[in-house]
mmCIF file with all atom_site columns, C-alpha atoms in Angstrom:
data_model
loop_
_atom_site.group_PDB
_atom_site.id
_atom_site.type_symbol
_atom_site.label_atom_id
_atom_site.label_alt_id
_atom_site.label_comp_id
_atom_site.label_asym_id
_atom_site.label_entity_id
_atom_site.label_seq_id
_atom_site.pdbx_PDB_ins_code
_atom_site.Cartn_x
_atom_site.Cartn_y
_atom_site.Cartn_z
_atom_site.occupancy
_atom_site.B_iso_or_equiv
_atom_site.pdbx_formal_charge
_atom_site.auth_seq_id
_atom_site.auth_comp_id
_atom_site.auth_asym_id
_atom_site.auth_atom_id
_atom_site.pdbx_PDB_model_num
ATOM 1   C CA . MET A 1 1   ? 142.412 -198.526 -0.788  1.00 43.00 ? 1   MET A CA 1
ATOM 2   C CA . GLU A 1 2   ? 143.960 -198.682 -4.906  1.00 46.00 ? 2   GLU A CA 1
ATOM 3   C CA . VAL A 1 3   ? 147.854 -198.101 -5.303  1.00 51.00 ? 3   VAL A CA 1
ATOM 4   C CA . VAL A 1 4   ? 148.499 -196.588 -8.511  1.00 56.00 ? 4   VAL A CA 1
ATOM 5   C CA . PHE A 1 5   ? 151.659 -197.929 -9.630  1.00 67.00 ? 5   PHE A CA 1
ATOM 6   C CA . LEU A 1 6   ? 153.681 -195.285 -12.089 1.00 85.00 ? 6   LEU A CA 1
ATOM 7   C CA . PHE A 1 7   ? 155.616 -199.014 -12.988 1.00 91.00 ? 7   PHE A CA 1
ATOM 8   C CA . GLU A 1 8   ? 153.775 -201.956 -13.858 1.00 92.00 ? 8   GLU A CA 1
ATOM 9   C CA . ILE A 1 9   ? 155.644 -205.648 -12.703 1.00 94.00 ? 9   ILE A CA 1
ATOM 10  C CA . GLY A 1 10  ? 157.399 -206.331 -16.664 1.00 95.00 ? 10  GLY A CA 1
ATOM 11  C CA . ASP A 1 11  ? 157.998 -202.310 -18.112 1.00 94.00 ? 11  ASP A CA 1
ATOM 12  C CA . ASN A 1 12  ? 161.532 -202.090 -19.381 1.00 94.00 ? 12  ASN A CA 1
ATOM 13  C CA . ILE A 1 13  ? 162.722 -198.715 -17.708 1.00 94.00 ? 13  ILE A CA 1
ATOM 14  C CA . VAL A 1 14  ? 166.254 -196.726 -17.911 1.00 92.00 ? 14  VAL A CA 1
ATOM 15  C CA . TYR A 1 15  ? 167.800 -196.313 -14.831 1.00 89.00 ? 15  TYR A CA 1
ATOM 16  C CA . PRO A 1 16  ? 170.454 -192.782 -15.428 1.00 85.00 ? 16  PRO A CA 1
ATOM 17  C CA . MET A 1 17  ? 174.198 -193.954 -14.780 1.00 83.00 ? 17  MET A CA 1
ATOM 18  C CA . HIS A 1 18  ? 172.867 -197.342 -14.673 1.00 86.00 ? 18  HIS A CA 1
ATOM 19  C CA . GLY A 1 19  ? 171.351 -198.741 -17.938 1.00 88.00 ? 19  GLY A CA 1
ATOM 20  C CA . VAL A 1 20  ? 168.206 -200.515 -18.717 1.00 93.00 ? 20  VAL A CA 1
ATOM 21  C CA . GLY A 1 21  ? 166.139 -202.934 -16.490 1.00 94.00 ? 21  GLY A CA 1
ATOM 22  C CA . ILE A 1 22  ? 162.997 -204.837 -15.947 1.00 95.00 ? 22  ILE A CA 1
ATOM 23  C CA . ILE A 1 23  ? 160.804 -204.166 -13.563 1.00 95.00 ? 23  ILE A CA 1
ATOM 24  C CA . LYS A 1 24  ? 160.726 -208.034 -11.575 1.00 97.00 ? 24  LYS A CA 1
ATOM 25  C CA . ALA A 1 25  ? 157.725 -207.219 -8.404  1.00 96.00 ? 25  ALA A CA 1
ATOM 26  C CA . ILE A 1 26  ? 157.046 -204.174 -6.415  1.00 94.00 ? 26  ILE A CA 1
ATOM 27  C CA . GLU A 1 27  ? 157.117 -205.653 -2.894  1.00 94.00 ? 27  GLU A CA 1
ATOM 28  C CA . GLU A 1 28  ? 156.480 -204.513 0.282   1.00 92.00 ? 28  GLU A CA 1
ATOM 29  C CA . LYS A 1 29  ? 159.441 -204.295 2.631   1.00 91.00 ? 29  LYS A CA 1
ATOM 30  C CA . GLU A 1 30  ? 160.083 -202.752 6.623   1.00 88.00 ? 30  GLU A CA 1
ATOM 31  C CA . VAL A 1 31  ? 162.997 -200.472 7.143   1.00 84.00 ? 31  VAL A CA 1
ATOM 32  C CA . SER A 1 32  ? 163.063 -199.038 9.886   1.00 87.00 ? 32  SER A CA 1
ATOM 33  C CA . GLY A 1 33  ? 160.448 -200.091 11.484  1.00 89.00 ? 33  GLY A CA 1
ATOM 34  C CA . GLU A 1 34  ? 158.053 -198.364 8.409   1.00 87.00 ? 34  GLU A CA 1
ATOM 35  C CA . LYS A 1 35  ? 156.290 -200.418 6.011   1.00 91.00 ? 35  LYS A CA 1
ATOM 36  C CA . GLN A 1 36  ? 156.602 -198.694 2.466   1.00 91.00 ? 36  GLN A CA 1
ATOM 37  C CA . GLN A 1 37  ? 156.229 -200.338 -1.106  1.00 92.00 ? 37  GLN A CA 1
ATOM 38  C CA . TYR A 1 38  ? 159.552 -200.863 -3.620  1.00 93.00 ? 38  TYR A CA 1
ATOM 39  C CA . TYR A 1 39  ? 160.298 -200.964 -7.136  1.00 94.00 ? 39  TYR A CA 1
ATOM 40  C CA . VAL A 1 40  ? 162.541 -204.587 -7.317  1.00 96.00 ? 40  VAL A CA 1
ATOM 41  C CA . ILE A 1 41  ? 164.305 -203.694 -10.544 1.00 95.00 ? 41  ILE A CA 1
ATOM 42  C CA . ASN A 1 42  ? 167.323 -206.536 -12.603 1.00 95.00 ? 42  ASN A CA 1
ATOM 43  C CA . MET A 1 43  ? 169.349 -204.043 -14.308 1.00 93.00 ? 43  MET A CA 1
ATOM 44  C CA . LEU A 1 44  ? 170.297 -205.596 -17.697 1.00 89.00 ? 44  LEU A CA 1
ATOM 45  C CA . ILE A 1 45  ? 173.949 -204.402 -18.209 1.00 85.00 ? 45  ILE A CA 1
ATOM 46  C CA . SER A 1 46  ? 175.477 -204.996 -14.694 1.00 84.00 ? 46  SER A CA 1
ATOM 47  C CA . ASN A 1 47  ? 172.989 -208.304 -13.535 1.00 87.00 ? 47  ASN A CA 1
ATOM 48  C CA . MET A 1 48  ? 172.377 -206.596 -10.362 1.00 92.00 ? 48  MET A CA 1
ATOM 49  C CA . GLN A 1 49  ? 168.850 -206.212 -8.830  1.00 95.00 ? 49  GLN A CA 1
ATOM 50  C CA . VAL A 1 50  ? 168.233 -202.661 -7.097  1.00 92.00 ? 50  VAL A CA 1
ATOM 51  C CA . MET A 1 51  ? 165.312 -201.682 -4.752  1.00 93.00 ? 51  MET A CA 1
ATOM 52  C CA . ILE A 1 52  ? 163.358 -198.281 -4.986  1.00 92.00 ? 52  ILE A CA 1
ATOM 53  C CA . PRO A 1 53  ? 160.860 -196.891 -2.936  1.00 91.00 ? 53  PRO A CA 1
ATOM 54  C CA . THR A 1 54  ? 157.216 -196.450 -5.304  1.00 90.00 ? 54  THR A CA 1
ATOM 55  C CA . GLY A 1 55  ? 157.333 -193.092 -3.391  1.00 87.00 ? 55  GLY A CA 1
ATOM 56  C CA . LYS A 1 56  ? 160.821 -191.857 -4.921  1.00 88.00 ? 56  LYS A CA 1
ATOM 57  C CA . ILE A 1 57  ? 160.650 -192.961 -8.347  1.00 87.00 ? 57  ILE A CA 1
ATOM 58  C CA . LEU A 1 58  ? 159.752 -189.506 -9.830  1.00 82.00 ? 58  LEU A CA 1
ATOM 59  C CA . ASN A 1 59  ? 162.794 -187.889 -7.995  1.00 83.00 ? 59  ASN A CA 1
ATOM 60  C CA . SER A 1 60  ? 165.305 -190.349 -9.657  1.00 84.00 ? 60  SER A CA 1
ATOM 61  C CA . SER A 1 61  ? 165.227 -189.474 -13.311 1.00 84.00 ? 61  SER A CA 1
ATOM 62  C CA . ILE A 1 62  ? 164.118 -193.573 -13.749 1.00 91.00 ? 62  ILE A CA 1
ATOM 63  C CA . ARG A 1 63  ? 161.714 -193.558 -17.118 1.00 91.00 ? 63  ARG A CA 1
ATOM 64  C CA . PRO A 1 64  ? 160.438 -195.516 -19.315 1.00 92.00 ? 64  PRO A CA 1
ATOM 65  C CA . VAL A 1 65  ? 162.799 -197.050 -22.305 1.00 92.00 ? 65  VAL A CA 1
ATOM 66  C CA . THR A 1 66  ? 162.124 -194.642 -25.516 1.00 90.00 ? 66  THR A CA 1
ATOM 67  C CA . ASP A 1 67  ? 159.579 -195.270 -28.388 1.00 88.00 ? 67  ASP A CA 1
ATOM 68  C CA . ILE A 1 68  ? 160.185 -195.893 -32.141 1.00 89.00 ? 68  ILE A CA 1
ATOM 69  C CA . ILE A 1 69  ? 158.248 -191.935 -32.385 1.00 88.00 ? 69  ILE A CA 1
ATOM 70  C CA . ALA A 1 70  ? 161.396 -190.403 -30.287 1.00 88.00 ? 70  ALA A CA 1
ATOM 71  C CA . LEU A 1 71  ? 164.135 -192.350 -32.741 1.00 89.00 ? 71  LEU A CA 1
ATOM 72  C CA . LYS A 1 72  ? 164.027 -190.181 -35.772 1.00 87.00 ? 72  LYS A CA 1
ATOM 73  C CA . HIS A 1 73  ? 164.592 -187.371 -33.968 1.00 88.00 ? 73  HIS A CA 1
ATOM 74  C CA . LEU A 1 74  ? 167.306 -189.185 -31.877 1.00 91.00 ? 74  LEU A CA 1
ATOM 75  C CA . ILE A 1 75  ? 168.904 -190.857 -34.839 1.00 91.00 ? 75  ILE A CA 1
ATOM 76  C CA . HIS A 1 76  ? 168.989 -187.020 -36.743 1.00 91.00 ? 76  HIS A CA 1
ATOM 77  C CA . ILE A 1 77  ? 170.728 -185.535 -33.213 1.00 88.00 ? 77  ILE A CA 1
ATOM 78  C CA . PHE A 1 78  ? 173.712 -188.515 -33.597 1.00 89.00 ? 78  PHE A CA 1
ATOM 79  C CA . GLN A 1 79  ? 174.398 -187.842 -37.390 1.00 90.00 ? 79  GLN A CA 1
ATOM 80  C CA . HIS A 1 80  ? 173.952 -184.045 -37.630 1.00 88.00 ? 80  HIS A CA 1
ATOM 81  C CA . GLY A 1 81  ? 174.442 -182.165 -34.377 1.00 86.00 ? 81  GLY A CA 1
ATOM 82  C CA . GLU A 1 82  ? 177.027 -180.492 -33.684 1.00 86.00 ? 82  GLU A CA 1
ATOM 83  C CA . SER A 1 83  ? 179.851 -180.890 -31.547 1.00 83.00 ? 83  SER A CA 1
ATOM 84  C CA . ASP A 1 84  ? 182.155 -179.011 -29.022 1.00 78.00 ? 84  ASP A CA 1
ATOM 85  C CA . ARG A 1 85  ? 185.892 -179.824 -29.917 1.00 75.00 ? 85  ARG A CA 1
ATOM 86  C CA . LEU A 1 86  ? 186.993 -176.750 -28.142 1.00 81.00 ? 86  LEU A CA 1
ATOM 87  C CA . LEU A 1 87  ? 186.496 -177.997 -24.498 1.00 87.00 ? 87  LEU A CA 1
ATOM 88  C CA . PRO A 1 88  ? 189.625 -178.981 -22.372 1.00 89.00 ? 88  PRO A CA 1
ATOM 89  C CA . TRP A 1 89  ? 188.971 -182.573 -21.770 1.00 89.00 ? 89  TRP A CA 1
ATOM 90  C CA . LYS A 1 90  ? 188.180 -181.741 -18.412 1.00 93.00 ? 90  LYS A CA 1
ATOM 91  C CA . GLN A 1 91  ? 185.578 -179.289 -18.630 1.00 94.00 ? 91  GLN A CA 1
ATOM 92  C CA . ARG A 1 92  ? 184.365 -181.729 -21.378 1.00 94.00 ? 92  ARG A CA 1
ATOM 93  C CA . TYR A 1 93  ? 184.289 -184.916 -19.156 1.00 96.00 ? 93  TYR A CA 1
ATOM 94  C CA . LYS A 1 94  ? 182.273 -182.866 -16.420 1.00 96.00 ? 94  LYS A CA 1
ATOM 95  C CA . VAL A 1 95  ? 179.400 -181.821 -19.502 1.00 96.00 ? 95  VAL A CA 1
ATOM 96  C CA . ASN A 1 96  ? 179.479 -185.401 -20.128 1.00 96.00 ? 96  ASN A CA 1
ATOM 97  C CA . THR A 1 97  ? 178.966 -186.373 -16.847 1.00 96.00 ? 97  THR A CA 1
ATOM 98  C CA . ASP A 1 98  ? 176.325 -184.111 -16.151 1.00 95.00 ? 98  ASP A CA 1
ATOM 99  C CA . LYS A 1 99  ? 174.671 -184.914 -19.772 1.00 94.00 ? 99  LYS A CA 1
ATOM 100 C CA . LEU A 1 100 ? 174.511 -188.503 -18.520 1.00 94.00 ? 100 LEU A CA 1
ATOM 101 C CA . LYS A 1 101 ? 172.905 -187.687 -15.031 1.00 92.00 ? 101 LYS A CA 1
ATOM 102 C CA . THR A 1 102 ? 170.151 -186.716 -16.712 1.00 91.00 ? 102 THR A CA 1
ATOM 103 C CA . GLY A 1 103 ? 169.390 -190.007 -18.089 1.00 89.00 ? 103 GLY A CA 1
ATOM 104 C CA . LYS A 1 104 ? 167.663 -188.697 -21.296 1.00 91.00 ? 104 LYS A CA 1
ATOM 105 C CA . ILE A 1 105 ? 168.564 -190.801 -24.277 1.00 92.00 ? 105 ILE A CA 1
ATOM 106 C CA . GLN A 1 106 ? 168.958 -187.424 -26.252 1.00 92.00 ? 106 GLN A CA 1
ATOM 107 C CA . GLU A 1 107 ? 171.711 -186.464 -24.104 1.00 93.00 ? 107 GLU A CA 1
ATOM 108 C CA . GLY A 1 108 ? 173.186 -190.188 -23.860 1.00 93.00 ? 108 GLY A CA 1
ATOM 109 C CA . ALA A 1 109 ? 173.528 -190.318 -27.513 1.00 94.00 ? 109 ALA A CA 1
ATOM 110 C CA . GLU A 1 110 ? 174.964 -186.773 -27.845 1.00 95.00 ? 110 GLU A CA 1
ATOM 111 C CA . VAL A 1 111 ? 177.900 -187.946 -25.413 1.00 95.00 ? 111 VAL A CA 1
ATOM 112 C CA . VAL A 1 112 ? 178.490 -191.387 -27.347 1.00 95.00 ? 112 VAL A CA 1
ATOM 113 C CA . ARG A 1 113 ? 178.157 -189.001 -30.586 1.00 95.00 ? 113 ARG A CA 1
ATOM 114 C CA . ASP A 1 114 ? 180.687 -186.431 -29.333 1.00 95.00 ? 114 ASP A CA 1
ATOM 115 C CA . LEU A 1 115 ? 183.030 -189.123 -27.652 1.00 95.00 ? 115 LEU A CA 1
ATOM 116 C CA . MET A 1 116 ? 182.971 -191.565 -30.625 1.00 94.00 ? 116 MET A CA 1
ATOM 117 C CA . ARG A 1 117 ? 183.919 -188.540 -33.314 1.00 93.00 ? 117 ARG A CA 1
ATOM 118 C CA . LEU A 1 118 ? 186.559 -187.658 -30.636 1.00 93.00 ? 118 LEU A CA 1
ATOM 119 C CA . LYS A 1 119 ? 187.943 -190.903 -30.994 1.00 92.00 ? 119 LYS A CA 1
ATOM 120 C CA . LYS A 1 120 ? 188.090 -191.045 -34.545 1.00 91.00 ? 120 LYS A CA 1
ATOM 121 C CA . GLU A 1 121 ? 190.460 -188.002 -34.245 1.00 90.00 ? 121 GLU A CA 1
ATOM 122 C CA . LYS A 1 122 ? 192.702 -189.079 -31.487 1.00 90.00 ? 122 LYS A CA 1
ATOM 123 C CA . ALA A 1 123 ? 192.827 -191.528 -28.772 1.00 91.00 ? 123 ALA A CA 1
ATOM 124 C CA . LEU A 1 124 ? 190.540 -191.043 -25.140 1.00 93.00 ? 124 LEU A CA 1
ATOM 125 C CA . ASN A 1 125 ? 191.897 -190.838 -21.773 1.00 94.00 ? 125 ASN A CA 1
ATOM 126 C CA . SER A 1 126 ? 190.922 -193.419 -19.806 1.00 95.00 ? 126 SER A CA 1
ATOM 127 C CA . SER A 1 127 ? 188.462 -191.720 -18.155 1.00 96.00 ? 127 SER A CA 1
ATOM 128 C CA . GLU A 1 128 ? 187.212 -190.887 -21.385 1.00 96.00 ? 128 GLU A CA 1
ATOM 129 C CA . LYS A 1 129 ? 187.408 -194.164 -22.777 1.00 96.00 ? 129 LYS A CA 1
ATOM 130 C CA . LYS A 1 130 ? 185.158 -195.593 -19.882 1.00 96.00 ? 130 LYS A CA 1
ATOM 131 C CA . MET A 1 131 ? 182.696 -193.292 -19.857 1.00 96.00 ? 131 MET A CA 1
ATOM 132 C CA . PHE A 1 132 ? 182.244 -193.978 -23.620 1.00 96.00 ? 132 PHE A CA 1
ATOM 133 C CA . ASP A 1 133 ? 182.251 -197.740 -23.519 1.00 95.00 ? 133 ASP A CA 1
ATOM 134 C CA . ASN A 1 134 ? 179.688 -196.922 -20.510 1.00 94.00 ? 134 ASN A CA 1
ATOM 135 C CA . ALA A 1 135 ? 177.350 -194.862 -22.192 1.00 95.00 ? 135 ALA A CA 1
ATOM 136 C CA . HIS A 1 136 ? 177.530 -196.513 -25.718 1.00 95.00 ? 136 HIS A CA 1
ATOM 137 C CA . GLU A 1 137 ? 176.751 -199.840 -23.888 1.00 93.00 ? 137 GLU A CA 1
ATOM 138 C CA . SER A 1 138 ? 174.105 -198.398 -22.304 1.00 92.00 ? 138 SER A CA 1
ATOM 139 C CA . LEU A 1 139 ? 172.461 -196.705 -25.298 1.00 94.00 ? 139 LEU A CA 1
ATOM 140 C CA . ILE A 1 140 ? 172.870 -199.515 -27.149 1.00 93.00 ? 140 ILE A CA 1
ATOM 141 C CA . SER A 1 141 ? 170.589 -202.233 -24.188 1.00 92.00 ? 141 SER A CA 1
ATOM 142 C CA . GLU A 1 142 ? 168.063 -199.338 -24.621 1.00 93.00 ? 142 GLU A CA 1
ATOM 143 C CA . LEU A 1 143 ? 167.678 -199.488 -28.416 1.00 93.00 ? 143 LEU A CA 1
ATOM 144 C CA . ARG A 1 144 ? 167.479 -202.820 -28.856 1.00 90.00 ? 144 ARG A CA 1
ATOM 145 C CA . LEU A 1 145 ? 164.592 -202.784 -26.370 1.00 90.00 ? 145 LEU A CA 1
ATOM 146 C CA . ILE A 1 146 ? 162.660 -200.430 -28.618 1.00 90.00 ? 146 ILE A CA 1
ATOM 147 C CA . LYS A 1 147 ? 159.554 -202.208 -29.880 1.00 85.00 ? 147 LYS A CA 1
ATOM 148 C CA . GLY A 1 148 ? 159.731 -201.660 -33.699 1.00 86.00 ? 148 GLY A CA 1
ATOM 149 C CA . ILE A 1 149 ? 163.812 -200.770 -34.545 1.00 88.00 ? 149 ILE A CA 1
ATOM 150 C CA . THR A 1 150 ? 165.654 -202.227 -37.189 1.00 88.00 ? 150 THR A CA 1
ATOM 151 C CA . LYS A 1 151 ? 169.197 -203.174 -36.916 1.00 88.00 ? 151 LYS A CA 1
ATOM 152 C CA . ASN A 1 152 ? 170.235 -200.926 -39.081 1.00 89.00 ? 152 ASN A CA 1
ATOM 153 C CA . GLN A 1 153 ? 168.961 -198.204 -36.905 1.00 90.00 ? 153 GLN A CA 1
ATOM 154 C CA . ILE A 1 154 ? 171.255 -199.750 -34.507 1.00 89.00 ? 154 ILE A CA 1
ATOM 155 C CA . LYS A 1 155 ? 174.140 -199.700 -36.447 1.00 90.00 ? 155 LYS A CA 1
ATOM 156 C CA . ILE A 1 156 ? 173.763 -196.040 -36.796 1.00 89.00 ? 156 ILE A CA 1
ATOM 157 C CA . PHE A 1 157 ? 174.755 -195.329 -33.241 1.00 89.00 ? 157 PHE A CA 1
ATOM 158 C CA . CYS A 1 158 ? 177.863 -197.910 -33.597 1.00 84.00 ? 158 CYS A CA 1
#
């Protein structure tokens, strides 16, 4: 019986709230008496290794790294999208957390854009500063893995 995997060894992926990683192996492990196939993922930002059952990968929101085609749309949203500056910080923090949990690069870029704009107007509180730093690092690390991206395109997000 042939097994079809969503990702292959060597694929670059994005794991929501953790950043980018590389599929290093697909291993069979026995847990609680049950054998399962696992993706072994090396996370680049935290230098951590994660194992996820192959059968649960679809529900995990893990996705491939964005491609160069989606980048132009992302740049447009980043530069011209509207920010909601009227939300109180607790509500804004919840909205931004929900966006980051989706794992979508567009949502992450919106969080970075909005917090970057807010940061230019006033100092971010410690929770939002940490969120900005993590989201920004995750976004930049993914951008660096896009085939065909230029350094000038990456600088747009800095």
